[in-house]
Amino acid sequence: MSTVYNYFLGYMKDDKIYPLGPYDSKGKLRAINSSVFGKIQDKCDFTDVKDSEASEELHKEFDYESYVNRNKTKMVLTSLKKAKLNNLPSGDFIKRGYFLMSDVTNYESSDGRDFYFHDYKSPSVFSEMIKNENLNKTKSYDYDGEPVYRNITSDYMYFAYPDYSSEQYESFVIRTFAESLRKNEGIPASEIVVLYTETKTVEKENYTFDI
């Protein structure tokens, strides 16, 4: 069972949070993207949305019927967290460096979304590898004194790819939607908040929104 992070957009007005979108053609609020990665939670200060902060419109979108006893239920605000859009992680989600040519070959034959590069070298580390090879320092041995094969510089190539599992990509998707929606409504960027809920799923899907 996986935790899925569902992101929505809202905005602040008179100390209340209102839903901003995105909405589908039937006027239903939809998640910008639903991700199993949830990387931005570790990089951004999300706090609980208090009942007193939620506007009537937000309640309509996120309230659910909660059981009290066999004769009574009540409407309760879904556990919802918020953070300022401006506080989301920044940076480039294009990863650049030296990767094993075999991994690059496998990556290019896949759709790139569930692929993991097992071996990555930064330009500075790769440069040091070249120095070591030139100084004949490439041999290593196990505890029994047997030689151990290590990848050498000729096994690598420079490559760049979009890391869809990174917090930078999640932020990019959210910011792209936010910029379009806020301009359409004339809302300052400083008033935009990112909202998210967590759900559990046992289904294996591609949760990340494509742009």
PDB file of C-alpha atoms in Angstrom:
ATOM      1  CA  MET A   1       0.000   0.000   0.000  1.00  0.00           C
ATOM      2  CA  SER A   2       1.374   3.395  -1.030  1.00  0.00           C
ATOM      3  CA  THR A   3       0.744   6.924   0.152  1.00  0.00           C
ATOM      4  CA  VAL A   4      -0.400   9.197  -2.663  1.00  0.00           C
ATOM      5  CA  TYR A   5       0.019  12.960  -2.322  1.00  0.00           C
ATOM      6  CA  ASN A   6      -2.713  14.988  -4.028  1.00  0.00           C
ATOM      7  CA  TYR A   7      -1.932  18.637  -4.756  1.00  0.00           C
ATOM      8  CA  PHE A   8      -4.451  21.457  -5.227  1.00  0.00           C
ATOM      9  CA  LEU A   9      -4.238  25.236  -5.425  1.00  0.00           C
ATOM     10  CA  GLY A  10      -5.926  27.794  -3.222  1.00  0.00           C
ATOM     11  CA  TYR A  11      -5.548  31.463  -2.376  1.00  0.00           C
ATOM     12  CA  MET A  12      -5.771  33.649   0.703  1.00  0.00           C
ATOM     13  CA  LYS A  13      -8.391  36.351   1.049  1.00  0.00           C
ATOM     14  CA  ASP A  14      -9.420  38.061   4.306  1.00  0.00           C
ATOM     15  CA  ASP A  15      -7.535  35.374   6.293  1.00  0.00           C
ATOM     16  CA  LYS A  16      -9.543  32.598   4.643  1.00  0.00           C
ATOM     17  CA  ILE A  17      -8.412  29.985   2.140  1.00  0.00           C
ATOM     18  CA  TYR A  18     -10.435  29.604  -1.047  1.00  0.00           C
ATOM     19  CA  PRO A  19     -10.047  26.875  -3.687  1.00  0.00           C
ATOM     20  CA  LEU A  20      -8.464  28.061  -6.941  1.00  0.00           C
ATOM     21  CA  GLY A  21      -8.323  24.929  -9.033  1.00  0.00           C
ATOM     22  CA  PRO A  22      -7.822  23.250 -11.312  1.00  0.00           C
ATOM     23  CA  TYR A  23     -11.450  22.429 -12.155  1.00  0.00           C
ATOM     24  CA  ASP A  24     -12.633  20.029 -14.826  1.00  0.00           C
ATOM     25  CA  SER A  25     -15.316  20.695 -17.446  1.00  0.00           C
ATOM     26  CA  LYS A  26     -18.014  19.690 -14.960  1.00  0.00           C
ATOM     27  CA  GLY A  27     -16.832  22.176 -12.337  1.00  0.00           C
ATOM     28  CA  LYS A  28     -15.255  19.536 -10.100  1.00  0.00           C
ATOM     29  CA  LEU A  29     -12.005  20.357  -8.305  1.00  0.00           C
ATOM     30  CA  ARG A  30      -9.225  18.055  -9.431  1.00  0.00           C
ATOM     31  CA  ALA A  31      -5.709  17.449  -8.152  1.00  0.00           C
ATOM     32  CA  ILE A  32      -2.934  19.125 -10.136  1.00  0.00           C
ATOM     33  CA  ASN A  33      -1.079  15.892  -9.837  1.00  0.00           C
ATOM     34  CA  SER A  34      -1.162  12.875  -7.567  1.00  0.00           C
ATOM     35  CA  SER A  35       2.301  11.646  -6.750  1.00  0.00           C
ATOM     36  CA  VAL A  36       3.701   8.672  -4.851  1.00  0.00           C
ATOM     37  CA  PHE A  37       6.969  10.570  -4.481  1.00  0.00           C
ATOM     38  CA  GLY A  38       5.799  13.456  -2.286  1.00  0.00           C
ATOM     39  CA  LYS A  39       9.262  14.998  -2.278  1.00  0.00           C
ATOM     40  CA  ILE A  40       8.219  18.585  -1.598  1.00  0.00           C
ATOM     41  CA  GLN A  41       6.880  17.667   1.840  1.00  0.00           C
ATOM     42  CA  ASP A  42      10.458  17.134   2.989  1.00  0.00           C
ATOM     43  CA  LYS A  43      11.620  20.472   1.604  1.00  0.00           C
ATOM     44  CA  CYS A  44       8.699  22.767   2.375  1.00  0.00           C
ATOM     45  CA  ASP A  45       7.001  23.760   5.628  1.00  0.00           C
ATOM     46  CA  PHE A  46       3.449  22.447   5.270  1.00  0.00           C
ATOM     47  CA  THR A  47       1.052  23.127   8.150  1.00  0.00           C
ATOM     48  CA  ASP A  48      -2.463  21.908   8.913  1.00  0.00           C
ATOM     49  CA  VAL A  49      -5.377  23.929   7.562  1.00  0.00           C
ATOM     50  CA  LYS A  50      -7.450  24.895  10.574  1.00  0.00           C
ATOM     51  CA  ASP A  51     -11.206  24.760  10.388  1.00  0.00           C
ATOM     52  CA  SER A  52     -11.309  28.493  11.111  1.00  0.00           C
ATOM     53  CA  GLU A  53      -9.093  29.173   8.071  1.00  0.00           C
ATOM     54  CA  ALA A  54     -11.296  27.294   5.624  1.00  0.00           C
ATOM     55  CA  SER A  55     -13.778  29.338   3.622  1.00  0.00           C
ATOM     56  CA  GLU A  56     -17.258  28.021   2.926  1.00  0.00           C
ATOM     57  CA  GLU A  57     -16.126  27.222  -0.615  1.00  0.00           C
ATOM     58  CA  LEU A  58     -13.175  25.189   0.678  1.00  0.00           C
ATOM     59  CA  HIS A  59     -15.479  23.272   3.022  1.00  0.00           C
ATOM     60  CA  LYS A  60     -17.698  22.387   0.070  1.00  0.00           C
ATOM     61  CA  GLU A  61     -14.755  20.888  -1.764  1.00  0.00           C
ATOM     62  CA  PHE A  62     -13.110  19.000   1.098  1.00  0.00           C
ATOM     63  CA  ASP A  63     -15.777  18.203   3.685  1.00  0.00           C
ATOM     64  CA  TYR A  64     -16.776  14.583   4.140  1.00  0.00           C
ATOM     65  CA  GLU A  65     -19.515  12.876   6.128  1.00  0.00           C
ATOM     66  CA  SER A  66     -18.160  11.492   9.381  1.00  0.00           C
ATOM     67  CA  TYR A  67     -19.871   8.848  11.507  1.00  0.00           C
ATOM     68  CA  VAL A  68     -20.830   9.929  15.035  1.00  0.00           C
ATOM     69  CA  ASN A  69     -23.193   7.120  16.047  1.00  0.00           C
ATOM     70  CA  ARG A  70     -25.806   4.966  14.357  1.00  0.00           C
ATOM     71  CA  ASN A  71     -28.264   7.855  14.317  1.00  0.00           C
ATOM     72  CA  LYS A  72     -25.981  10.768  13.533  1.00  0.00           C
ATOM     73  CA  THR A  73     -23.252  11.924  11.177  1.00  0.00           C
ATOM     74  CA  LYS A  74     -21.532  15.269  10.732  1.00  0.00           C
ATOM     75  CA  MET A  75     -19.554  17.026   8.025  1.00  0.00           C
ATOM     76  CA  VAL A  76     -15.816  17.265   8.755  1.00  0.00           C
ATOM     77  CA  LEU A  77     -13.012  18.992   6.861  1.00  0.00           C
ATOM     78  CA  THR A  78     -10.613  16.519   5.267  1.00  0.00           C
ATOM     79  CA  SER A  79      -7.126  16.526   6.760  1.00  0.00           C
ATOM     80  CA  LEU A  80      -5.625  19.232   4.599  1.00  0.00           C
ATOM     81  CA  LYS A  81      -2.176  20.850   4.674  1.00  0.00           C
ATOM     82  CA  LYS A  82      -1.003  24.128   3.181  1.00  0.00           C
ATOM     83  CA  ALA A  83       2.180  25.966   2.209  1.00  0.00           C
ATOM     84  CA  LYS A  84       2.878  29.200   0.378  1.00  0.00           C
ATOM     85  CA  LEU A  85       3.565  28.719  -3.317  1.00  0.00           C
ATOM     86  CA  ASN A  86       6.657  30.910  -2.975  1.00  0.00           C
ATOM     87  CA  ASN A  87       8.115  28.453  -0.442  1.00  0.00           C
ATOM     88  CA  LEU A  88       8.179  25.494  -2.820  1.00  0.00           C
ATOM     89  CA  PRO A  89      11.619  24.097  -3.719  1.00  0.00           C
ATOM     90  CA  SER A  90      13.291  25.685  -6.708  1.00  0.00           C
ATOM     91  CA  GLY A  91      15.900  24.420  -9.128  1.00  0.00           C
ATOM     92  CA  ASP A  92      16.241  22.486 -12.350  1.00  0.00           C
ATOM     93  CA  PHE A  93      14.680  19.020 -12.638  1.00  0.00           C
ATOM     94  CA  ILE A  94      16.981  18.200 -15.560  1.00  0.00           C
ATOM     95  CA  LYS A  95      19.775  16.057 -14.107  1.00  0.00           C
ATOM     96  CA  ARG A  96      23.141  16.267 -15.836  1.00  0.00           C
ATOM     97  CA  GLY A  97      26.304  14.298 -15.331  1.00  0.00           C
ATOM     98  CA  TYR A  98      28.101  11.095 -16.282  1.00  0.00           C
ATOM     99  CA  PHE A  99      26.108   7.876 -16.373  1.00  0.00           C
ATOM    100  CA  LEU A 100      26.893   4.313 -17.388  1.00  0.00           C
ATOM    101  CA  MET A 101      26.321   3.914 -21.117  1.00  0.00           C
ATOM    102  CA  SER A 102      24.414   0.674 -20.447  1.00  0.00           C
ATOM    103  CA  ASP A 103      21.997   2.578 -18.175  1.00  0.00           C
ATOM    104  CA  VAL A 104      21.528   5.308 -20.794  1.00  0.00           C
ATOM    105  CA  THR A 105      20.730   2.644 -23.394  1.00  0.00           C
ATOM    106  CA  ASN A 106      18.114   1.087 -21.087  1.00  0.00           C
ATOM    107  CA  TYR A 107      16.692   4.509 -20.248  1.00  0.00           C
ATOM    108  CA  GLU A 108      16.239   5.447 -23.896  1.00  0.00           C
ATOM    109  CA  SER A 109      14.376   2.209 -24.562  1.00  0.00           C
ATOM    110  CA  SER A 110      11.940   2.957 -21.698  1.00  0.00           C
ATOM    111  CA  ASP A 111       9.392   5.721 -21.176  1.00  0.00           C
ATOM    112  CA  GLY A 112      11.775   7.284 -18.638  1.00  0.00           C
ATOM    113  CA  ARG A 113       9.231   7.529 -15.827  1.00  0.00           C
ATOM    114  CA  ASP A 114      10.035   4.551 -13.643  1.00  0.00           C
ATOM    115  CA  PHE A 115      13.697   4.346 -14.525  1.00  0.00           C
ATOM    116  CA  TYR A 116      16.418   4.671 -11.910  1.00  0.00           C
ATOM    117  CA  PHE A 117      20.063   5.382 -12.754  1.00  0.00           C
ATOM    118  CA  HIS A 118      22.150   3.182 -10.476  1.00  0.00           C
ATOM    119  CA  ASP A 119      25.455   4.911 -11.102  1.00  0.00           C
ATOM    120  CA  TYR A 120      25.972   8.655 -11.418  1.00  0.00           C
ATOM    121  CA  LYS A 121      29.154  10.721 -11.371  1.00  0.00           C
ATOM    122  CA  SER A 122      29.298  14.486 -11.123  1.00  0.00           C
ATOM    123  CA  PRO A 123      31.715  16.245 -13.510  1.00  0.00           C
ATOM    124  CA  SER A 124      34.168  16.864 -10.649  1.00  0.00           C
ATOM    125  CA  VAL A 125      34.142  13.197  -9.556  1.00  0.00           C
ATOM    126  CA  PHE A 126      34.446  12.029 -13.160  1.00  0.00           C
ATOM    127  CA  SER A 127      37.447  14.306 -13.629  1.00  0.00           C
ATOM    128  CA  GLU A 128      39.082  12.734 -10.573  1.00  0.00           C
ATOM    129  CA  MET A 129      38.411   9.258 -11.968  1.00  0.00           C
ATOM    130  CA  ILE A 130      40.328  10.205 -15.120  1.00  0.00           C
ATOM    131  CA  LYS A 131      43.270  11.364 -13.000  1.00  0.00           C
ATOM    132  CA  ASN A 132      43.290   8.115 -11.030  1.00  0.00           C
ATOM    133  CA  GLU A 133      43.193   6.019 -14.180  1.00  0.00           C
ATOM    134  CA  ASN A 134      46.100   7.961 -15.606  1.00  0.00           C
ATOM    135  CA  LEU A 135      48.017   7.207 -12.420  1.00  0.00           C
ATOM    136  CA  ASN A 136      47.136   3.490 -12.663  1.00  0.00           C
ATOM    137  CA  LYS A 137      45.057   3.552  -9.497  1.00  0.00           C
ATOM    138  CA  THR A 138      42.088   1.683 -10.874  1.00  0.00           C
ATOM    139  CA  LYS A 139      42.695  -1.757  -9.383  1.00  0.00           C
ATOM    140  CA  SER A 140      40.929  -2.870  -6.210  1.00  0.00           C
ATOM    141  CA  TYR A 141      40.693  -6.190  -4.396  1.00  0.00           C
ATOM    142  CA  ASP A 142      38.255  -8.021  -2.133  1.00  0.00           C
ATOM    143  CA  TYR A 143      39.051  -9.521   1.287  1.00  0.00           C
ATOM    144  CA  ASP A 144      40.478 -12.633  -0.351  1.00  0.00           C
ATOM    145  CA  GLY A 145      42.858 -10.611  -2.478  1.00  0.00           C
ATOM    146  CA  GLU A 146      40.901 -11.263  -5.650  1.00  0.00           C
ATOM    147  CA  PRO A 147      40.703  -8.368  -8.131  1.00  0.00           C
ATOM    148  CA  VAL A 148      37.344  -6.593  -8.195  1.00  0.00           C
ATOM    149  CA  TYR A 149      36.025  -5.068 -11.392  1.00  0.00           C
ATOM    150  CA  ARG A 150      35.293  -1.356 -11.189  1.00  0.00           C
ATOM    151  CA  ASN A 151      33.651   0.763 -13.825  1.00  0.00           C
ATOM    152  CA  ILE A 152      36.168   2.909 -15.655  1.00  0.00           C
ATOM    153  CA  THR A 153      35.674   6.212 -17.432  1.00  0.00           C
ATOM    154  CA  SER A 154      35.151   4.573 -20.823  1.00  0.00           C
ATOM    155  CA  ASP A 155      32.000   2.934 -19.377  1.00  0.00           C
ATOM    156  CA  TYR A 156      30.390   6.350 -18.851  1.00  0.00           C
ATOM    157  CA  MET A 157      28.981   9.086 -21.026  1.00  0.00           C
ATOM    158  CA  TYR A 158      27.706  12.598 -20.414  1.00  0.00           C
ATOM    159  CA  PHE A 159      23.905  12.629 -20.365  1.00  0.00           C
ATOM    160  CA  ALA A 160      20.960  14.760 -19.245  1.00  0.00           C
ATOM    161  CA  TYR A 161      17.447  13.588 -18.433  1.00  0.00           C
ATOM    162  CA  PRO A 162      14.299  14.916 -16.697  1.00  0.00           C
ATOM    163  CA  ASP A 163      14.012  13.530 -13.169  1.00  0.00           C
ATOM    164  CA  TYR A 164      10.252  13.132 -12.745  1.00  0.00           C
ATOM    165  CA  SER A 165      10.670  11.852  -9.184  1.00  0.00           C
ATOM    166  CA  SER A 166      12.402  15.003  -7.920  1.00  0.00           C
ATOM    167  CA  GLU A 167      10.963  17.785  -5.778  1.00  0.00           C
ATOM    168  CA  GLN A 168      12.037  20.201  -8.523  1.00  0.00           C
ATOM    169  CA  TYR A 169       9.719  18.498 -11.012  1.00  0.00           C
ATOM    170  CA  GLU A 170       6.794  18.415  -8.574  1.00  0.00           C
ATOM    171  CA  SER A 171       7.330  22.123  -7.916  1.00  0.00           C
ATOM    172  CA  PHE A 172       7.583  22.853 -11.643  1.00  0.00           C
ATOM    173  CA  VAL A 173       4.219  21.207 -12.355  1.00  0.00           C
ATOM    174  CA  ILE A 174       2.506  23.025  -9.476  1.00  0.00           C
ATOM    175  CA  ARG A 175       4.014  26.396 -10.369  1.00  0.00           C
ATOM    176  CA  THR A 176       3.014  25.999 -14.025  1.00  0.00           C
ATOM    177  CA  PHE A 177      -0.638  25.505 -13.075  1.00  0.00           C
ATOM    178  CA  ALA A 178      -0.502  28.243 -10.456  1.00  0.00           C
ATOM    179  CA  GLU A 179       0.902  30.829 -12.850  1.00  0.00           C
ATOM    180  CA  SER A 180      -1.856  30.219 -15.366  1.00  0.00           C
ATOM    181  CA  LEU A 181      -4.724  30.119 -12.868  1.00  0.00           C
ATOM    182  CA  ARG A 182      -3.648  33.083 -10.764  1.00  0.00           C
ATOM    183  CA  LYS A 183      -3.160  35.346 -13.798  1.00  0.00           C
ATOM    184  CA  ASN A 184      -6.583  34.379 -15.081  1.00  0.00           C
ATOM    185  CA  GLU A 185      -8.117  35.423 -11.740  1.00  0.00           C
ATOM    186  CA  GLY A 186      -5.817  38.383 -11.128  1.00  0.00           C
ATOM    187  CA  ILE A 187      -4.459  36.980  -7.855  1.00  0.00           C
ATOM    188  CA  PRO A 188      -0.945  37.957  -6.662  1.00  0.00           C
ATOM    189  CA  ALA A 189       1.548  35.080  -6.465  1.00  0.00           C
ATOM    190  CA  SER A 190       2.131  35.912  -2.790  1.00  0.00           C
ATOM    191  CA  GLU A 191      -1.481  34.942  -1.998  1.00  0.00           C
ATOM    192  CA  ILE A 192      -1.353  31.492  -3.626  1.00  0.00           C
ATOM    193  CA  VAL A 193      -1.195  28.450  -1.360  1.00  0.00           C
ATOM    194  CA  VAL A 194      -0.517  24.840  -2.230  1.00  0.00           C
ATOM    195  CA  LEU A 195      -2.899  22.386  -0.586  1.00  0.00           C
ATOM    196  CA  TYR A 196      -2.409  18.679  -0.312  1.00  0.00           C
ATOM    197  CA  THR A 197      -4.140  15.608   1.026  1.00  0.00           C
ATOM    198  CA  GLU A 198      -2.862  12.080   1.468  1.00  0.00           C
ATOM    199  CA  THR A 199      -4.647   8.935   0.341  1.00  0.00           C
ATOM    200  CA  LYS A 200      -3.737   5.261   0.415  1.00  0.00           C
ATOM    201  CA  THR A 201      -3.722   3.044  -2.645  1.00  0.00           C
ATOM    202  CA  VAL A 202      -2.756  -0.503  -3.518  1.00  0.00           C
ATOM    203  CA  GLU A 203      -2.938   0.098  -7.263  1.00  0.00           C
ATOM    204  CA  LYS A 204       0.233   0.557  -9.289  1.00  0.00           C
ATOM    205  CA  GLU A 205      -0.185   3.582 -11.534  1.00  0.00           C
ATOM    206  CA  ASN A 206       1.807   6.423 -13.027  1.00  0.00           C
ATOM    207  CA  TYR A 207       0.737   9.137 -10.625  1.00  0.00           C
ATOM    208  CA  THR A 208       2.810  12.046 -11.852  1.00  0.00           C
ATOM    209  CA  PHE A 209       1.108  14.585 -14.092  1.00  0.00           C
ATOM    210  CA  ASP A 210       2.678  15.058 -17.516  1.00  0.00           C
ATOM    211  CA  ILE A 211       3.449  18.472 -18.972  1.00  0.00           C
TER     212      ILE A 211
END
